[in-house]
PDB file of C-alpha atoms in Angstrom:
ATOM      1  CA  MET A 289      12.417  17.797  -1.167  1.00 92.00           C
ATOM      2  CA  LYS A 290      11.899  17.320  -4.648  1.00 96.00           C
ATOM      3  CA  PRO A 291      12.393  13.330  -5.840  1.00 96.00           C
ATOM      4  CA  PRO A 292      16.372  13.661  -7.091  1.00 97.00           C
ATOM      5  CA  GLU A 293      16.268  12.615 -11.217  1.00 96.00           C
ATOM      6  CA  PHE A 294      17.646   9.070 -11.947  1.00 98.00           C
ATOM      7  CA  GLU A 295      17.333   6.281 -14.755  1.00 98.00           C
ATOM      8  CA  LEU A 296      18.462   3.112 -13.741  1.00 98.00           C
ATOM      9  CA  LEU A 297      17.850  -0.443 -15.723  1.00 98.00           C
ATOM     10  CA  GLY A 298      15.083  -2.074 -13.612  1.00 98.00           C
ATOM     11  CA  VAL A 299      14.570  -6.315 -13.789  1.00 98.00           C
ATOM     12  CA  ASP A 300      12.441  -5.775 -16.501  1.00 98.00           C
ATOM     13  CA  GLY A 301      15.417  -4.887 -19.177  1.00 98.00           C
ATOM     14  CA  LYS A 302      13.715  -1.372 -19.480  1.00 98.00           C
ATOM     15  CA  ARG A 303      15.077   1.469 -17.252  1.00 98.00           C
ATOM     16  CA  HIS A 304      13.110   3.355 -15.225  1.00 98.00           C
ATOM     17  CA  SER A 305      12.517   7.378 -13.965  1.00 98.00           C
ATOM     18  CA  VAL A 306      10.459   9.510 -11.449  1.00 98.00           C
ATOM     19  CA  ALA A 307       8.504   9.844 -14.511  1.00 97.00           C
ATOM     20  CA  THR A 308       7.900   6.565 -15.616  1.00 98.00           C
ATOM     21  CA  ALA A 309       6.896   5.243 -12.638  1.00 98.00           C
ATOM     22  CA  ARG A 310       5.164   8.037 -10.852  1.00 98.00           C
ATOM     23  CA  GLY A 311       1.156   8.344 -10.377  1.00 98.00           C
ATOM     24  CA  SER A 312      -1.697  10.380 -10.866  1.00 98.00           C
ATOM     25  CA  LYS A 313      -1.814  11.083  -6.918  1.00 97.00           C
ATOM     26  CA  GLY A 314       1.864  10.828  -5.864  1.00 97.00           C
ATOM     27  CA  LEU A 315       4.798   7.869  -6.015  1.00 98.00           C
ATOM     28  CA  LEU A 316       6.578   5.717  -3.461  1.00 98.00           C
ATOM     29  CA  VAL A 317      10.285   5.411  -3.707  1.00 98.00           C
ATOM     30  CA  MET A 318      11.669   2.518  -1.818  1.00 98.00           C
ATOM     31  CA  PHE A 319      15.115   1.519  -1.265  1.00 98.00           C
ATOM     32  CA  ILE A 320      15.074  -2.093  -0.823  1.00 98.00           C
ATOM     33  CA  CYS A 321      17.258  -5.304  -1.044  1.00 98.00           C
ATOM     34  CA  ASN A 322      17.031  -8.529  -1.086  1.00 98.00           C
ATOM     35  CA  HIS A 323      19.607  -9.909   1.692  1.00 97.00           C
ATOM     36  CA  CYS A 324      18.444  -7.366   4.659  1.00 97.00           C
ATOM     37  CA  PRO A 325      15.864  -9.300   7.325  1.00 97.00           C
ATOM     38  CA  TYR A 326      13.971  -5.864   7.843  1.00 97.00           C
ATOM     39  CA  VAL A 327      12.639  -6.483   3.761  1.00 97.00           C
ATOM     40  CA  LYS A 328      12.313  -9.935   3.763  1.00 97.00           C
ATOM     41  CA  ARG A 329       9.908  -9.565   6.994  1.00 97.00           C
ATOM     42  CA  SER A 330       7.965  -6.525   4.903  1.00 96.00           C
ATOM     43  CA  LEU A 331       7.850  -7.377   1.947  1.00 98.00           C
ATOM     44  CA  GLU A 332       4.761  -8.936   1.195  1.00 97.00           C
ATOM     45  CA  ARG A 333       3.002  -6.502   3.223  1.00 97.00           C
ATOM     46  CA  ILE A 334       5.538  -3.733   0.886  1.00 98.00           C
ATOM     47  CA  LEU A 335       3.122  -5.617  -1.986  1.00 98.00           C
ATOM     48  CA  ARG A 336       0.402  -5.428  -0.611  1.00 97.00           C
ATOM     49  CA  ASP A 337       0.604  -1.617  -0.136  1.00 97.00           C
ATOM     50  CA  CYS A 338       1.847  -1.143  -3.570  1.00 98.00           C
ATOM     51  CA  ARG A 339      -0.878  -3.048  -4.758  1.00 98.00           C
ATOM     52  CA  GLU A 340      -3.496  -1.088  -3.296  1.00 97.00           C
ATOM     53  CA  LEU A 341      -2.065   2.123  -3.938  1.00 97.00           C
ATOM     54  CA  ALA A 342      -2.014   1.464  -7.093  1.00 98.00           C
ATOM     55  CA  PRO A 343      -6.100   1.822  -8.140  1.00 98.00           C
ATOM     56  CA  HIS A 344      -5.634   5.436  -5.437  1.00 97.00           C
ATOM     57  CA  GLY A 345      -3.091   7.004  -8.220  1.00 98.00           C
ATOM     58  CA  ILE A 346       0.208   5.739  -6.462  1.00 98.00           C
ATOM     59  CA  GLY A 347       3.158   4.861  -8.366  1.00 98.00           C
ATOM     60  CA  ALA A 348       5.869   2.869  -6.912  1.00 98.00           C
ATOM     61  CA  ILE A 349       9.220   1.889  -7.661  1.00 98.00           C
ATOM     62  CA  ALA A 350      11.312   0.233  -5.777  1.00 98.00           C
ATOM     63  CA  VAL A 351      15.544   1.011  -5.924  1.00 98.00           C
ATOM     64  CA  MET A 352      18.328  -1.736  -4.713  1.00 98.00           C
ATOM     65  CA  PRO A 353      21.156   0.475  -3.274  1.00 98.00           C
ATOM     66  CA  ASN A 354      23.370  -1.873  -1.952  1.00 98.00           C
ATOM     67  CA  ASP A 355      27.431  -3.438  -3.289  1.00 97.00           C
ATOM     68  CA  PRO A 356      25.853  -6.971  -4.803  1.00 96.00           C
ATOM     69  CA  ALA A 357      30.216  -8.006  -4.897  1.00 95.00           C
ATOM     70  CA  GLU A 358      29.736  -7.909  -0.952  1.00 93.00           C
ATOM     71  CA  TYR A 359      26.311  -9.070  -0.493  1.00 96.00           C
ATOM     72  CA  PRO A 360      25.552 -11.495  -3.723  1.00 97.00           C
ATOM     73  CA  GLU A 361      21.993 -12.732  -2.697  1.00 97.00           C
ATOM     74  CA  ASP A 362      21.275  -8.444  -4.334  1.00 98.00           C
ATOM     75  CA  SER A 363      22.286  -9.377  -7.192  1.00 98.00           C
ATOM     76  CA  PHE A 364      21.119  -8.594 -10.273  1.00 98.00           C
ATOM     77  CA  ASP A 365      19.859 -11.986 -11.211  1.00 98.00           C
ATOM     78  CA  ASN A 366      18.493 -12.586  -7.885  1.00 98.00           C
ATOM     79  CA  MET A 367      16.595  -9.063  -7.558  1.00 98.00           C
ATOM     80  CA  LYS A 368      14.937 -10.493 -11.197  1.00 98.00           C
ATOM     81  CA  ARG A 369      13.895 -14.321  -9.624  1.00 98.00           C
ATOM     82  CA  LEU A 370      13.202 -12.586  -6.337  1.00 98.00           C
ATOM     83  CA  ALA A 371      10.487  -9.949  -8.333  1.00 98.00           C
ATOM     84  CA  ALA A 372       9.479 -12.776 -10.878  1.00 98.00           C
ATOM     85  CA  GLU A 373       9.072 -15.476  -8.027  1.00 98.00           C
ATOM     86  CA  LYS A 374       6.662 -12.449  -5.838  1.00 98.00           C
ATOM     87  CA  ARG A 375       5.529 -10.421  -8.975  1.00 98.00           C
ATOM     88  CA  PHE A 376       6.323  -7.241  -8.172  1.00 98.00           C
ATOM     89  CA  PRO A 377       3.804  -4.533  -8.689  1.00 98.00           C
ATOM     90  CA  PHE A 378       5.949  -2.406  -9.529  1.00 98.00           C
ATOM     91  CA  PRO A 379       9.646  -1.514 -11.401  1.00 98.00           C
ATOM     92  CA  TYR A 380      12.898  -3.295  -9.080  1.00 98.00           C
ATOM     93  CA  VAL A 381      15.591  -1.274 -10.203  1.00 98.00           C
ATOM     94  CA  ILE A 382      19.159  -1.620  -9.401  1.00 98.00           C
ATOM     95  CA  ASP A 383      21.197   2.021  -8.275  1.00 98.00           C
ATOM     96  CA  GLU A 384      24.907   0.692  -9.296  1.00 97.00           C
ATOM     97  CA  THR A 385      26.640   4.039  -9.018  1.00 97.00           C
ATOM     98  CA  GLN A 386      24.887   4.051  -5.468  1.00 98.00           C
ATOM     99  CA  ASP A 387      24.170   7.626  -6.785  1.00 98.00           C
ATOM    100  CA  VAL A 388      20.385   7.639  -6.404  1.00 98.00           C
ATOM    101  CA  ALA A 389      20.646   6.490  -2.359  1.00 98.00           C
ATOM    102  CA  ARG A 390      23.469   8.942  -1.906  1.00 98.00           C
ATOM    103  CA  ALA A 391      20.779  12.270  -3.412  1.00 98.00           C
ATOM    104  CA  TYR A 392      18.393  10.429  -1.597  1.00 98.00           C
ATOM    105  CA  GLY A 393      19.691  10.344   1.690  1.00 97.00           C
ATOM    106  CA  VAL A 394      18.735   6.789   2.099  1.00 97.00           C
ATOM    107  CA  VAL A 395      20.729   4.781   5.395  1.00 96.00           C
ATOM    108  CA  CYS A 396      18.458   1.630   6.234  1.00 96.00           C
ATOM    109  CA  THR A 397      17.044  -0.981   3.959  1.00 97.00           C
ATOM    110  CA  PRO A 398      13.285  -0.381   3.724  1.00 97.00           C
ATOM    111  CA  GLU A 399      13.504   2.825   3.895  1.00 97.00           C
ATOM    112  CA  PHE A 400      10.186   4.914   1.673  1.00 97.00           C
ATOM    113  CA  TYR A 401       9.847   8.122   0.771  1.00 97.00           C
ATOM    114  CA  GLY A 402       6.552   9.398  -0.239  1.00 97.00           C
ATOM    115  CA  PHE A 403       5.860  12.303  -2.661  1.00 97.00           C
ATOM    116  CA  ASP A 404       2.262  13.440  -3.484  1.00 97.00           C
ATOM    117  CA  ALA A 405       0.650  14.823  -6.864  1.00 97.00           C
ATOM    118  CA  ALA A 406       2.907  17.833  -7.375  1.00 97.00           C
ATOM    119  CA  LEU A 407       6.110  15.439  -6.600  1.00 97.00           C
ATOM    120  CA  GLU A 408       7.143  16.969  -2.663  1.00 97.00           C
ATOM    121  CA  LEU A 409       8.308  14.523   0.072  1.00 97.00           C
ATOM    122  CA  GLN A 410       5.079  14.784   2.652  1.00 97.00           C
ATOM    123  CA  TYR A 411       5.814  11.317   3.597  1.00 97.00           C
ATOM    124  CA  HIS A 412       9.555  10.218   5.436  1.00 96.00           C
ATOM    125  CA  GLY A 413       8.812   6.578   7.216  1.00 91.00           C
ATOM    126  CA  ARG A 414       8.121   3.388   8.040  1.00 91.00           C
ATOM    127  CA  ILE A 415       6.147   0.509   6.535  1.00 92.00           C
ATOM    128  CA  ASP A 416       4.337   0.703   9.882  1.00 92.00           C
ATOM    129  CA  GLU A 417       2.571   4.249   8.727  1.00 94.00           C
ATOM    130  CA  LEU A 418       3.275   3.528   5.437  1.00 94.00           C
ATOM    131  CA  SER A 419      -0.430   2.829   3.800  1.00 95.00           C
ATOM    132  CA  ALA A 420      -2.536   4.980   5.518  1.00 95.00           C
ATOM    133  CA  ALA A 421      -0.062   7.847   5.146  1.00 95.00           C
ATOM    134  CA  MET A 422       0.281   7.165   1.256  1.00 96.00           C
ATOM    135  CA  LEU A 423      -3.591   6.856   1.140  1.00 96.00           C
ATOM    136  CA  GLN A 424      -4.171   9.899   3.127  1.00 95.00           C
ATOM    137  CA  ILE A 425      -1.313  11.452   0.843  1.00 96.00           C
ATOM    138  CA  ALA A 426      -3.240  10.983  -2.470  1.00 95.00           C
ATOM    139  CA  ASN A 427      -6.993  12.521  -0.632  1.00 95.00           C
ATOM    140  CA  THR A 428      -5.641  15.269   0.974  1.00 94.00           C
ATOM    141  CA  GLY A 429      -2.599  15.826  -0.380  1.00 92.00           C
ATOM    142  CA  ALA A 430      -1.268  15.677   3.064  1.00 91.00           C
ATOM    143  CA  ALA A 431       0.655  12.784   4.969  1.00 88.00           C
ATOM    144  CA  PRO A 432       0.536  12.765   8.577  1.00 89.00           C
ATOM    145  CA  LYS A 433       2.811  15.249  10.802  1.00 89.00           C
ATOM    146  CA  GLU A 434       4.119  12.347  12.709  1.00 88.00           C
ATOM    147  CA  GLN A 435       6.378  10.356  11.143  1.00 92.00           C
ATOM    148  CA  ARG A 436       8.775   7.952  12.364  1.00 92.00           C
ATOM    149  CA  PRO A 437      12.094   7.128  10.822  1.00 91.00           C
ATOM    150  CA  SER A 438      12.593   4.193   8.708  1.00 93.00           C
ATOM    151  CA  VAL A 439      13.964   0.660  10.255  1.00 92.00           C
ATOM    152  CA  GLY A 440      16.389  -1.509   8.818  1.00 95.00           C
ATOM    153  CA  CYS A 441      19.792  -2.827   7.752  1.00 95.00           C
ATOM    154  CA  SER A 442      22.352  -0.270   7.031  1.00 96.00           C
ATOM    155  CA  ILE A 443      23.642   0.337   3.241  1.00 97.00           C
ATOM    156  CA  LYS A 444      25.774  -1.462   2.192  1.00 96.00           C
ATOM    157  CA  TRP A 445      28.046   1.197   0.026  1.00 97.00           C
ATOM    158  CA  LYS A 446      31.177  -0.214  -2.602  1.00 95.00           C
ATOM    159  CA  LYS A 447      34.370   0.765  -1.169  1.00 88.00           C
TER     160      LYS A 447
END
């Protein structure tokens, strides 16, 4: 699977895409949000992993797919606040139409999609194996054979 294309507004006021986020050795597309306890619990690890992966040529982008009307903590202003407070080392973008989440087949936050240098999906799993899997992709082009699905909060779809 190639990453479905998108161009979404980031908390930095710029529009971001697969092309602008990718690194020379791959791309990590993460679906996260502000309110989910699973994301809150793993956010420091996500930030650390992305900072450690960047020098290995792995680019990253975080997409917020939820309906902020139902979950105000996930509002664009709160996304800006969190990204600034935690100094996100990657673009944090909002999927207002939820079309990107649908295109990827996202079911929860956090959910991770790791693509190789040719933008072929190599990793779709949970945070526990993320760093090792993405390093393996950067070094060999292939991810571990065994992968466990993400665990988290369901996507808050618009009604």
